[in-house]
Coordinates of C-alpha atoms and ligand atoms in Angstrom, one line a residue:
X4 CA -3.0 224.9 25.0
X5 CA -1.4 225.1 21.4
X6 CA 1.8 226.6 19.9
X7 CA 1.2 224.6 16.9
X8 CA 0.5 226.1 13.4
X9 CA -3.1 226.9 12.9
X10 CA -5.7 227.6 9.9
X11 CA -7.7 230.9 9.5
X12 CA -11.7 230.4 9.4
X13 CA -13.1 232.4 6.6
X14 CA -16.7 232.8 6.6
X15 CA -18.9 233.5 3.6
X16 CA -21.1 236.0 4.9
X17 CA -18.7 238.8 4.2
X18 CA -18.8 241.9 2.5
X19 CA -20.6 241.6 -0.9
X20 CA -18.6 242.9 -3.9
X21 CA -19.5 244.7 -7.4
X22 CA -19.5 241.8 -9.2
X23 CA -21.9 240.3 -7.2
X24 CA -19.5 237.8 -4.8
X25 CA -18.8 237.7 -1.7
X26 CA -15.4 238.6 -0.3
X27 CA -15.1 236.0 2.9
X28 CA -14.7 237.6 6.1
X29 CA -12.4 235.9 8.9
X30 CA -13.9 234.4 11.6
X31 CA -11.3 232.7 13.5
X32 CA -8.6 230.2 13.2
X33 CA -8.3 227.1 14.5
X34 CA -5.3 224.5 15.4
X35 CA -4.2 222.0 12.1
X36 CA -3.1 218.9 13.9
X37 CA 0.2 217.0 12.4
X38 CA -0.6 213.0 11.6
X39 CA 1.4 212.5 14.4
X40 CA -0.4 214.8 16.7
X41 CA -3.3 213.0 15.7
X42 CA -2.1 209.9 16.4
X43 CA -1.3 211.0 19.8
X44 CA -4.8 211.7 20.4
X45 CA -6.0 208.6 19.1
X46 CA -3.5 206.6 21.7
X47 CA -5.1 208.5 24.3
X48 CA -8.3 207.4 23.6
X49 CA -6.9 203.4 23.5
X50 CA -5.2 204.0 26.8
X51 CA -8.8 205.5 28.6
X52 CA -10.1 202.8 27.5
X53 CA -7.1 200.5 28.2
X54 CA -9.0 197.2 26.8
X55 CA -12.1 197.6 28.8
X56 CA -10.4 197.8 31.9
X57 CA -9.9 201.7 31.9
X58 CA -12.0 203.8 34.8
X59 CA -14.7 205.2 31.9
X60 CA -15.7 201.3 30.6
X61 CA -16.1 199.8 34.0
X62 CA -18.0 202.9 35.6
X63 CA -21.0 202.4 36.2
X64 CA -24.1 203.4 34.4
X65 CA -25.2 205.9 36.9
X66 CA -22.1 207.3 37.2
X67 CA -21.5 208.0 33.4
X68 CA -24.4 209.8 33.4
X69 CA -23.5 211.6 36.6
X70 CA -20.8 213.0 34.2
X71 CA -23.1 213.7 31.5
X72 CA -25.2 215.7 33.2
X73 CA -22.3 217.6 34.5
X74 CA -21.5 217.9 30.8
X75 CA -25.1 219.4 29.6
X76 CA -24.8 221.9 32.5
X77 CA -21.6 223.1 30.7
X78 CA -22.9 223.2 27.4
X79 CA -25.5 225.4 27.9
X80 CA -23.3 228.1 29.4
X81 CA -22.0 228.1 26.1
X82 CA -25.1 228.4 24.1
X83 CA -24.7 232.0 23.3
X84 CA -21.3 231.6 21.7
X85 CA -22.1 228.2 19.9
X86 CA -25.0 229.8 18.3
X87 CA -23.2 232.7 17.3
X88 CA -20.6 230.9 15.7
X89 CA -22.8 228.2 13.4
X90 CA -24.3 231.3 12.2
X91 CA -21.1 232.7 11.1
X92 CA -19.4 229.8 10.0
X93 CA -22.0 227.5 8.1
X94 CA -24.8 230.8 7.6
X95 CA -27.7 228.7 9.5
X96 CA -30.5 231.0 10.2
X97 CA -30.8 232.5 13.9
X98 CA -33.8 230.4 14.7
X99 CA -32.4 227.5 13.5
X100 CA -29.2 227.8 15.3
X101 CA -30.9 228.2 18.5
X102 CA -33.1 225.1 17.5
X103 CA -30.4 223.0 16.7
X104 CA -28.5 223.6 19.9
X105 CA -32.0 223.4 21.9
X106 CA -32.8 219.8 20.2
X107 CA -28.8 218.7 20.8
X108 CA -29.6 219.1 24.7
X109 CA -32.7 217.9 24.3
X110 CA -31.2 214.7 22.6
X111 CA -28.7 214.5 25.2
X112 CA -31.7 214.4 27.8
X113 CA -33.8 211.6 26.2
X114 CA -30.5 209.6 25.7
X115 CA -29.4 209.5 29.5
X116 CA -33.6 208.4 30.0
X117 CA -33.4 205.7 27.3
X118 CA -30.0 204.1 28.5
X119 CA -31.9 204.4 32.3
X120 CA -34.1 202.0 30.5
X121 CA -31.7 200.0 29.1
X122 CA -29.9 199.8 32.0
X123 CA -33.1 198.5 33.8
X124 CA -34.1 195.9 31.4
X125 CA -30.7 194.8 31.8
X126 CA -30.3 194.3 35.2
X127 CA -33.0 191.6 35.6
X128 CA -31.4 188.2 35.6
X129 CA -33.2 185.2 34.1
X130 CA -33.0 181.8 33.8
X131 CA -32.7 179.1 31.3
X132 CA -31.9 175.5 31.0
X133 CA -30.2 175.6 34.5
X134 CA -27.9 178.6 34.0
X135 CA -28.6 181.8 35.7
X136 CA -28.3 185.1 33.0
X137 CA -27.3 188.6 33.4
X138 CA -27.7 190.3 29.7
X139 CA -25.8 193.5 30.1
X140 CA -24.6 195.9 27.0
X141 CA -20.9 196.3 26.8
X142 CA -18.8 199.0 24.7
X143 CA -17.0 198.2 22.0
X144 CA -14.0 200.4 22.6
X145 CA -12.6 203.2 20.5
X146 CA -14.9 205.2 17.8
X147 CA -13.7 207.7 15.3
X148 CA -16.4 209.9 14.8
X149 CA -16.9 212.0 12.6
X150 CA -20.3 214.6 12.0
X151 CA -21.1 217.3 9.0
X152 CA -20.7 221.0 8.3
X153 CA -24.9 220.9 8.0
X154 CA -25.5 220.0 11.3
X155 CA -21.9 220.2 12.9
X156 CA -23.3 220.4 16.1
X157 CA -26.5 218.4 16.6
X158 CA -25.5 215.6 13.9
X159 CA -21.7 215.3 15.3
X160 CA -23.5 214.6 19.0
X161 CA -25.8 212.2 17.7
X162 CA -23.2 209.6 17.5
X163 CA -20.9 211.0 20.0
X164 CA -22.9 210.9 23.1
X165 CA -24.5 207.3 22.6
X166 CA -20.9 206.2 22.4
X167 CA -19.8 208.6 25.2
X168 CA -22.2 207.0 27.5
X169 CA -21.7 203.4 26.5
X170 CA -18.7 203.2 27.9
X171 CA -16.5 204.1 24.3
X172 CA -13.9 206.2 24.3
X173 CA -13.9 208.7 21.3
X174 CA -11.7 210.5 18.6
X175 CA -13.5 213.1 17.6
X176 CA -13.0 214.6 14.1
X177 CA -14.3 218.1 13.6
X178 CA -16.3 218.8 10.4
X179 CA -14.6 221.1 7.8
X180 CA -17.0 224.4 7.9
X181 CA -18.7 224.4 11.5
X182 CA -15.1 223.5 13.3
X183 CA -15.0 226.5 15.5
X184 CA -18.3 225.9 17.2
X185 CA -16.7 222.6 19.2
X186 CA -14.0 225.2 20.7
X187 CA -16.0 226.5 23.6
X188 CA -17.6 223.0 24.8
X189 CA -14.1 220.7 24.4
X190 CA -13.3 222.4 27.7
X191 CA -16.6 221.1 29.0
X192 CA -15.9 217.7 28.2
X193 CA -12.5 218.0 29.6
X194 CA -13.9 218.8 33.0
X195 CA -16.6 216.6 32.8
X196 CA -14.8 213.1 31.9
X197 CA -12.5 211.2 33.1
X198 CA -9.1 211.7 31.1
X199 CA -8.7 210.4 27.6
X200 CA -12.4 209.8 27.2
X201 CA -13.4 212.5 24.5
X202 CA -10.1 213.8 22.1
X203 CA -10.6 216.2 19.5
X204 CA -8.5 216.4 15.8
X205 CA -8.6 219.4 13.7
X206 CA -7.1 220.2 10.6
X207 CA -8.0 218.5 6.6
X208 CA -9.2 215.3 7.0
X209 CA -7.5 213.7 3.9
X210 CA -3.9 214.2 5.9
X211 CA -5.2 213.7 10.0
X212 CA -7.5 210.6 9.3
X213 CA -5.2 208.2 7.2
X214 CA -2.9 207.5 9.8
X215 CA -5.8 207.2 12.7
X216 CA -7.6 204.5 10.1
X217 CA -4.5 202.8 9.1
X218 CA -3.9 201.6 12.4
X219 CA -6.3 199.4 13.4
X220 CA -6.5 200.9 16.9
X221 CA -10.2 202.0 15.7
X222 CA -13.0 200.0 17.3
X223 CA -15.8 201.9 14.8
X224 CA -16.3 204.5 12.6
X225 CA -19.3 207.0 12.6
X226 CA -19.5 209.3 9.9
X227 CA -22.2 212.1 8.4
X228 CA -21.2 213.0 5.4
X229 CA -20.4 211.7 2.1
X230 CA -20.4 208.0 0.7
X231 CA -17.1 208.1 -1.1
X232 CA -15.2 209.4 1.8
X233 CA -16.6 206.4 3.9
X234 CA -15.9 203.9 1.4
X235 CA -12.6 205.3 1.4
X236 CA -12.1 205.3 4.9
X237 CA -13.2 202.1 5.5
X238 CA -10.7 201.0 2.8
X239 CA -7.9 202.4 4.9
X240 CA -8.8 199.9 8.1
X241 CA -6.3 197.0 8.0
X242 CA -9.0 194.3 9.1
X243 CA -12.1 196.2 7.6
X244 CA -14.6 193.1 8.8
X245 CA -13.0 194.2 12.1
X246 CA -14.3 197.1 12.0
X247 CA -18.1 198.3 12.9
X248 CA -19.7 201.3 10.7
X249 CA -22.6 203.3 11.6
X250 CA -22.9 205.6 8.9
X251 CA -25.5 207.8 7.9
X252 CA -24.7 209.2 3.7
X253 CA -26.0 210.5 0.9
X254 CA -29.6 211.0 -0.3
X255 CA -32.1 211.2 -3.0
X256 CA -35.4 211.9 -1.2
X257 CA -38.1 211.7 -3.6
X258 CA -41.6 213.6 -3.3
X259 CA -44.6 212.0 -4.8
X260 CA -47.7 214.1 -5.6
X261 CA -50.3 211.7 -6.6
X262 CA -53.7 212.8 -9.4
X263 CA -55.7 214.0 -5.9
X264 CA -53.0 215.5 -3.4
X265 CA -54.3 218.4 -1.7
X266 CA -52.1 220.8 -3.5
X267 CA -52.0 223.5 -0.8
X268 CA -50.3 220.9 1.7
X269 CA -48.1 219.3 -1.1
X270 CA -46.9 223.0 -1.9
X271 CA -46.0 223.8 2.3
X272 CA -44.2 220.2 2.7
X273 CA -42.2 220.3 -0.2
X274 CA -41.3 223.8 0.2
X275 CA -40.0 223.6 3.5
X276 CA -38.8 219.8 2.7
X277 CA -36.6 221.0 -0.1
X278 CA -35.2 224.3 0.9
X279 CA -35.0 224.5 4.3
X280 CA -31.7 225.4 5.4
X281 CA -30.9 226.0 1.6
X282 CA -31.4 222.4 0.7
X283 CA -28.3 221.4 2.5
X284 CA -29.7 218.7 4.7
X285 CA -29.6 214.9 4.1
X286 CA -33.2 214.5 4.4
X287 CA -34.3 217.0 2.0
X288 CA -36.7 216.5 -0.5
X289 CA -34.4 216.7 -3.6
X290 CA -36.7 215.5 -6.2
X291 CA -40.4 216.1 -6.5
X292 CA -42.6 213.8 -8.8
X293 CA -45.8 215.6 -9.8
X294 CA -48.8 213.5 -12.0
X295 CA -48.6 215.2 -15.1
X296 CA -52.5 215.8 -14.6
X297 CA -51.3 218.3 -11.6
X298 CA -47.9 219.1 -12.4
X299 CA -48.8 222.4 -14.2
X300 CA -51.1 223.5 -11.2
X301 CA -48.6 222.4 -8.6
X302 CA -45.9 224.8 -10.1
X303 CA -48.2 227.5 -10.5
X304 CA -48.4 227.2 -6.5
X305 CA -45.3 226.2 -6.2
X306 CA -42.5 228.7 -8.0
X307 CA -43.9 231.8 -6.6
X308 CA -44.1 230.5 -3.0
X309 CA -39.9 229.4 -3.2
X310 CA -39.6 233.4 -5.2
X311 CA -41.4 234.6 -2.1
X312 CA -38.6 233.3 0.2
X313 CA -36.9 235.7 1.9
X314 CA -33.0 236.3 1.5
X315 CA -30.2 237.5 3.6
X316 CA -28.0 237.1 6.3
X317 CA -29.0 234.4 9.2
X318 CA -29.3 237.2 11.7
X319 CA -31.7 239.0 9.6
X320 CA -35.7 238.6 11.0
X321 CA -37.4 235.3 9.2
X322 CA -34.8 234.9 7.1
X323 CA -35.3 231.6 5.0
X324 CA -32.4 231.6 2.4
X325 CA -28.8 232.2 3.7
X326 CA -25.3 232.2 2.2
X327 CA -23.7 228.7 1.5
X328 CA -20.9 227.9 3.1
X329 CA -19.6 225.8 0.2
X330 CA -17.7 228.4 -2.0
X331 CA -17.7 225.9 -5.4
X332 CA -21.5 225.4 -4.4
X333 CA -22.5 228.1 -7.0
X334 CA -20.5 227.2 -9.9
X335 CA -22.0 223.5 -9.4
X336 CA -25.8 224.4 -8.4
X337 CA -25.6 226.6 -11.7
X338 CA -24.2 224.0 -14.4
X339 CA -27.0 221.5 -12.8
X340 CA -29.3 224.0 -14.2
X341 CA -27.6 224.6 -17.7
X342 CA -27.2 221.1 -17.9
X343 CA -31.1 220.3 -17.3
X344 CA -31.5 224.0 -19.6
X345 CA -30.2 222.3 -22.4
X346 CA -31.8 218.9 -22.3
X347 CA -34.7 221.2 -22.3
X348 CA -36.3 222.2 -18.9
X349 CA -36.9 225.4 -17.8
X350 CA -36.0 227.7 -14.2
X351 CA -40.0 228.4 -13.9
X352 CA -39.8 230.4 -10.8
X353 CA -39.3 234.5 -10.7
X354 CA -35.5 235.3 -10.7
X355 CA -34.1 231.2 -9.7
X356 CA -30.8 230.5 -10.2
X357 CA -29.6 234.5 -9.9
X358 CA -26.9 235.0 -7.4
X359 CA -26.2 238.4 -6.0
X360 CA -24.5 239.3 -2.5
X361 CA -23.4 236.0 -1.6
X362 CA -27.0 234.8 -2.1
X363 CA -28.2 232.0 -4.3
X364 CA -32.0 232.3 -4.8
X365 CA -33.5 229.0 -5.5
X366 CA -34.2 227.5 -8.4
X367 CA -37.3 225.1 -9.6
X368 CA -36.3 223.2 -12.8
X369 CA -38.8 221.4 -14.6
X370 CA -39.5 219.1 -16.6
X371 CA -36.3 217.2 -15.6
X372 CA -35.8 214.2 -17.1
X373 CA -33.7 211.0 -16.8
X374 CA -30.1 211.7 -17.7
X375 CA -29.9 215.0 -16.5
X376 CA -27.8 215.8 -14.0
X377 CA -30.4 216.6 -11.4
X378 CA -32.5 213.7 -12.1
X379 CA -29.7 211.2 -10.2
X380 CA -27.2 213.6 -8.5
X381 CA -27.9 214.6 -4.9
X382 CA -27.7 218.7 -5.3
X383 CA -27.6 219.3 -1.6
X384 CA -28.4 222.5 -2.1
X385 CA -31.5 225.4 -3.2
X386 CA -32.5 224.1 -6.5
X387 CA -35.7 221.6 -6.5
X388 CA -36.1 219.1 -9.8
X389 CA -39.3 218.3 -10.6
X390 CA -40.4 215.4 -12.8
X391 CA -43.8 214.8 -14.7
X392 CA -45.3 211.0 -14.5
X393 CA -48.1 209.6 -15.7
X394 CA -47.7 205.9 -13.9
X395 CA -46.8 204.9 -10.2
X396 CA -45.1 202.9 -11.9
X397 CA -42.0 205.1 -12.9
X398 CA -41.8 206.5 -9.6
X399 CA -41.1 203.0 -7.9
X400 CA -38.7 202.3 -10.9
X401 CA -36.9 204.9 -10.3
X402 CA -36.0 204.6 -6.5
X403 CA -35.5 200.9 -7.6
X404 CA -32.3 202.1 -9.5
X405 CA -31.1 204.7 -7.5
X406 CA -27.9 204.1 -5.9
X407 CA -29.8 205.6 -2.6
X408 CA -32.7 205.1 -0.4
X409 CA -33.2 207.5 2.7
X410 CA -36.7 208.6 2.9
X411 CA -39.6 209.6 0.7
X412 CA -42.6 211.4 0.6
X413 CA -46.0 210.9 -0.7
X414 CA -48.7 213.5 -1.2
X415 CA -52.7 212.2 -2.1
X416 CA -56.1 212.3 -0.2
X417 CA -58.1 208.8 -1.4
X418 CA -56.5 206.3 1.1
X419 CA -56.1 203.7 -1.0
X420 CA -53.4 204.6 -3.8
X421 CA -51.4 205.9 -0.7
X422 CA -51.8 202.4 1.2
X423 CA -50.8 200.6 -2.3
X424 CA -47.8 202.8 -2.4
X425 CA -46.9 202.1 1.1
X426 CA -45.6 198.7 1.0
X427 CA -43.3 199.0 -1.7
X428 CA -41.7 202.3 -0.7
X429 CA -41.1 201.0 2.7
X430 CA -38.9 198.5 1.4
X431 CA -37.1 200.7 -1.1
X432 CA -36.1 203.4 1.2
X433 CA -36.4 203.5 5.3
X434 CA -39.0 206.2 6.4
X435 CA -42.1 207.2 4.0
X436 CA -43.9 209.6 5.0
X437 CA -47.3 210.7 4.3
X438 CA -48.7 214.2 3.3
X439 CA -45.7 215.3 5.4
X440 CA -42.1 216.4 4.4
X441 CA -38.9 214.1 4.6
X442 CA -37.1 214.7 8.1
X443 CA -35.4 213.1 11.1
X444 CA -37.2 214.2 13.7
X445 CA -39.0 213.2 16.4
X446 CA -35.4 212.2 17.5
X447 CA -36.6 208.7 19.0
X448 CA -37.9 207.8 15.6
X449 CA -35.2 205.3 14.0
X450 CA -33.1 207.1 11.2
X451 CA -31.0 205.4 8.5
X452 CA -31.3 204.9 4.8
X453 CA -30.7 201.6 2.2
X454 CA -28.1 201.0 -0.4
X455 CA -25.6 204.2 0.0
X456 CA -27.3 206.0 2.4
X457 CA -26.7 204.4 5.7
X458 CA -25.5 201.8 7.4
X459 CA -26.2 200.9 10.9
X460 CA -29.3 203.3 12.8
X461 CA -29.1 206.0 14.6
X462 CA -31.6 207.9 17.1
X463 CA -31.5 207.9 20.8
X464 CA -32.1 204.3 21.6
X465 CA -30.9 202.8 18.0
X466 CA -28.0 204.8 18.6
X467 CA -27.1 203.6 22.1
X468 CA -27.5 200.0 20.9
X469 CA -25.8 200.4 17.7
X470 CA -22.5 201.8 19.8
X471 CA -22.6 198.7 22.3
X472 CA -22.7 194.9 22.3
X473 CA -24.8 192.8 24.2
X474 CA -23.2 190.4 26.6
X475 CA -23.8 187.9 29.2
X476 CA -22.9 187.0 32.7
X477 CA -23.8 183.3 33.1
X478 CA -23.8 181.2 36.3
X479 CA -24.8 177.8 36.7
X480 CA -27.5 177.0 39.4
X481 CA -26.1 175.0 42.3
Ligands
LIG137 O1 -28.7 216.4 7.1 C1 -29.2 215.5 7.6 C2 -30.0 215.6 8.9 O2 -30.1 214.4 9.5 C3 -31.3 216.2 8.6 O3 -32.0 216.3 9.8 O4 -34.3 216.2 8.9 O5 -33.9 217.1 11.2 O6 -33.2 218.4 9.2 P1 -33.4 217.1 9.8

C-alpha cells in the first residue's frame, strides 16, 4: 500500500525520433520514499532482528530455508513479469533476461545446498585442551544492500539471499534503472518471511541512504556499483571500523593476446567478453592488449565481427546490441572516442561510434595509448580499446598502476609464456583466465577484485561466510 508521492519510470527503448534520439517511453512509476520513511524501514529491520534475539536470527537453519523455498516458489510465478520488465527498463536482450532470472534461482538453489553444508560441518562438536566445542556461524545483524541497474536482479540477490539466510535482517535499496522489476516479488518475500526480515527503499539514493548510513543502526553494507559512491557511503557510518563492507566495484579488465594466440578464439572471447550486454558489465573485457606482431591481423578479424553484431530492441530475434539505459551514456562513450581520435587512434570498425534509433553501435579504437581517456577510465559501455605492445612487460606495468584489479584475460597457445604470466597476474588482479573471456560465472567460483574493485568475496559459499561470523559454544568436560 502507498499514497505517497511517486516517480514515473521512463524507459529508453521508446519511439526513435528524426534526429536520430530516442524519445523515452513510460514504463511505470514507482514509490520515492521520504528520509524518514526510509528510516522507518530501516527500524524495522533492527526490531526483526531485535539484537539477535528476534524469531528470524534464532530460527533454525532448516527452518530458514523452509522459508526460502517457499520464497523461490513465489518467484518463479513471477518470472514472466520480471523478465518483461528488465527488458523494458535496462534494454537486456530476451535471452538474457530469461538467463539472468534462470541463474538467480539457480543461485538461490546452490545457496540453500551450500549453507546445508555449512550447517553440517558445523554441527559436529570437537574437542580441545579439555573444553568441548560447538563452532556455529552467527549473523551479524542488519545489512544495507544495495545491487546495480546491470544486473538489478541476479547481482542485487547475490548478496541479499546469503544474508537472508544467515540469519540478517535486510534493507534493501533498489537500483536506479531496473527498480520496477523488485515490485512483483516484494510481496513474495512478505509472505514468505517472518515480519521485518526483508524492507525495501525506493526513491534517489543521495537523499534515502544518508540518513539510513548516518545512524549507525547498519550492521554492513553490500553494494554493486560504483567505488565513489561506496567510499562515500562508508564515510557517512559514524563508527566506520564498525562497520563490515562487502563490495564488489569498478573494473578495468584487461585482455592479453600474446605473439601465438590462436586468433580465431582470441576474436570470439573478446568479442563476447567486451560487448556483451553492450559492455555494461563489471567483468567485461574493457581493454584488449594485442602484440604489435598480431595486432594488425587481430583487428582485421576483429572490427568486422563487432560491425556484424546485430542491433535492435531486446525483444527482437538474436539481438546482441540494445539501447542503454544510461541517457548521458552517449554523449560520454562519444567524447572517449574524440578524445582517443585526437591523440591519434582511429574507430577501425565499419560504422563504430554512429548512433541512430536509440542505438549505439560499437566502436573499436586503436592504437590507444596511455593518457587517453580509454586507456584508464572504465567505459562500461560498447566501445573496446585496444593497445599495441611489444613487451609482457608493459602489460604487467600497466595493471601494476591501475587503481583496479578484477579479472583478466590471456590469449597464447605455447604453455609456457602463459604459465610465466600466471603468477604475476594472479596476484595483481583476482581471477585470470586463460584463452577464455573475463566472467563471474560458474557462480560457486569465488568473485572479488583488488585495490578498488572489491572488498570482501562473494559467490554462493564466499558469500554465505562473508554475511556471518563464526562463533563458539564451549563447555568444559566434567
Ligand atoms: O557486472 C558485473 C557482473 O558481476 C558480471 O557478471 O560476468 O556473469 O556477466 P557476468
Amino acid at each position: 500500500q502507498w499514497d505517497g508521492p511517486t516517480t514515473e519510470v521512463y524507459s529508453q527503448i521508446g519511439t526513435p525520433q528524426p534526429d536520430g534520439s530516442i524519445k523515452p517511453r513510460l514504463v511505470g512509476s514507482f514509490p520515492v520514499c521520504t528520509p524518514t520513511e526510509a528510516m522507518e524501514a530501516l527500524d524495522a529491520a533492527v526490531a526483526a532482528y531485535d539484537n539477535g534475539r528476534g524469531e528470524w536470527p534464532t530460527m533454525s537453519v532448516a527452518g530458514r530455508i523452509a522459508c526460502m523455498e517457499t520464497f523461490v516458489g513465489k518467484m518463479l510465478e513471477q518470472k514472466q513479469r520480471v523478465v518483461a520488465l528488465m527488458m523494458w527498463e535496462i534494454g537486456k536482450n530476451l535471452a538474457d533476461s530469461t538467463k539472468e532470472f534462470d541463474r538467480t534461482v539457480k543461485y538461490i538453489y546452490d545457496t540453500i545446498d551450500s549453507l546445508k553444508d555449512i550447517d553440517r560441518a558445523g554441527s559436529r562438536f570437537r574437542v580441545e585442551e579439555g573444553i568441548i566445542g560447538q563452532i556455529r556461524r552467527a549473523p551479524l545483524g542488519v545489512v544495507l544492500a544495495m545491487g546495480p541497474f546491470n544486473y538489478p536482479l541476479n547481482e542485487t540477490y547475490t548478496t541479499l539471499i546469503p544474508s537472508i539466510l544467515m540469519g540478517n535482517t535486510i534493507l534493501f535499496k533498489t537500483p536506479k534503472h531496473g527498480s520496477l522489476l523488485h515490485y512483483p516479488l516484494l510481496e513474495a518475500f512478505r509472505t514468505s518471511f517472518p515480519k521485518g526480515v526483508v524492507n525495501s527503499i525506493y526513491g534517489r539514493g543521495a537523499v534515502v541512504v544518508p540518513p539510513v548510513m548516518q545512524s549507525g543502526k547498519v550492521n554492513v553494507l553490500t553494494l554493486i556499483g560504483s567505488s565513489k559512491v561506496a567510499d562515500e557511503l562508508q564515510r557517512q557510518h559514524p563508527k566506520l571500523n564498525r562497520l563490515r563492507s562487502i563490495l564488489s566495484l569498478d573494473a578495468k579488465n584487461a585482455a592479453i593476446i600474446l605473439p601465438d594466440a590462436d586468433l580465431d578464439i582470441a576474436v570470439k572471447e573478446c568479442l563476447l567478453g567486451s560487448l556483451s550486454f553492450n559492455g555494461q558489465r563489471c567483468t567485461a573485457i574493457k581493454i584488449i592488449w594485442a602484440h604489435r606482431s598480431i595486432a594488425d591481423k587481430f583487428l582485421e578479424k576483429f572490427a568486422p565481427a563487432v560491425s556484424a553484431l546485430k542491433l535492435g530492441m531486446p525483444w527482437t530475434d538474436g539481438v546482441q546490441i540494445t539501447p542503454l539505459p544510461e541517457l548521458n551514456k552517449v554523449d560520454y562513450l562519444t567524447d572517449t572516442i574524440r578524445d582517443a581520435e585526437a591523440g591519434g587512434a582511429k574507430i577501425v570498425n565499419d560504422g563504430g561510434g554512429d548512433y541512430a534509433g536509440g542505438l549505439f553501435k560499437p566502436a573499436v579504437v586503436y592504437p590507444v595509448k596511455d593518457g587517453m581517456k580509454l586507456y584508464r577510465d572504465e567505459q562500461f559501455g560498447p566501445v573496446v580499446p585496444v593497445v599495441a605492445y611489444d613487451d609482457v612487460e608493459e602489460f604487467i606495468d600497466y595493471l601494476i598502476t591501475d587503481s583496479h584489479g578484477m579479472q583478466a584475460s590471456v590469449f597464447g597457445t605455447d604453455t609456457k609464456p602463459i604459465a610465466d604470466l600466471i603468477d604475476p597476474l594472479v596476484n595483481l588482479v583476482c581471477r585470470v583466465n586463460i584463452n577464455a573471456q573475463c566472467q563471474r560465472g560458474p557462480d560457486t567460483f569465488p568473485f572479488t577484485g583488488r585495490k578498488d574493485s572489491a572488498e570482501g568475496t562473494l559467490s554462493v559459499e564466499d558469500a554465505l561466510r562473508s554475511f556471518s561470523i563464526r562463533t563458539c559454544v564451549a563447555t568444559k568436560e566434567t
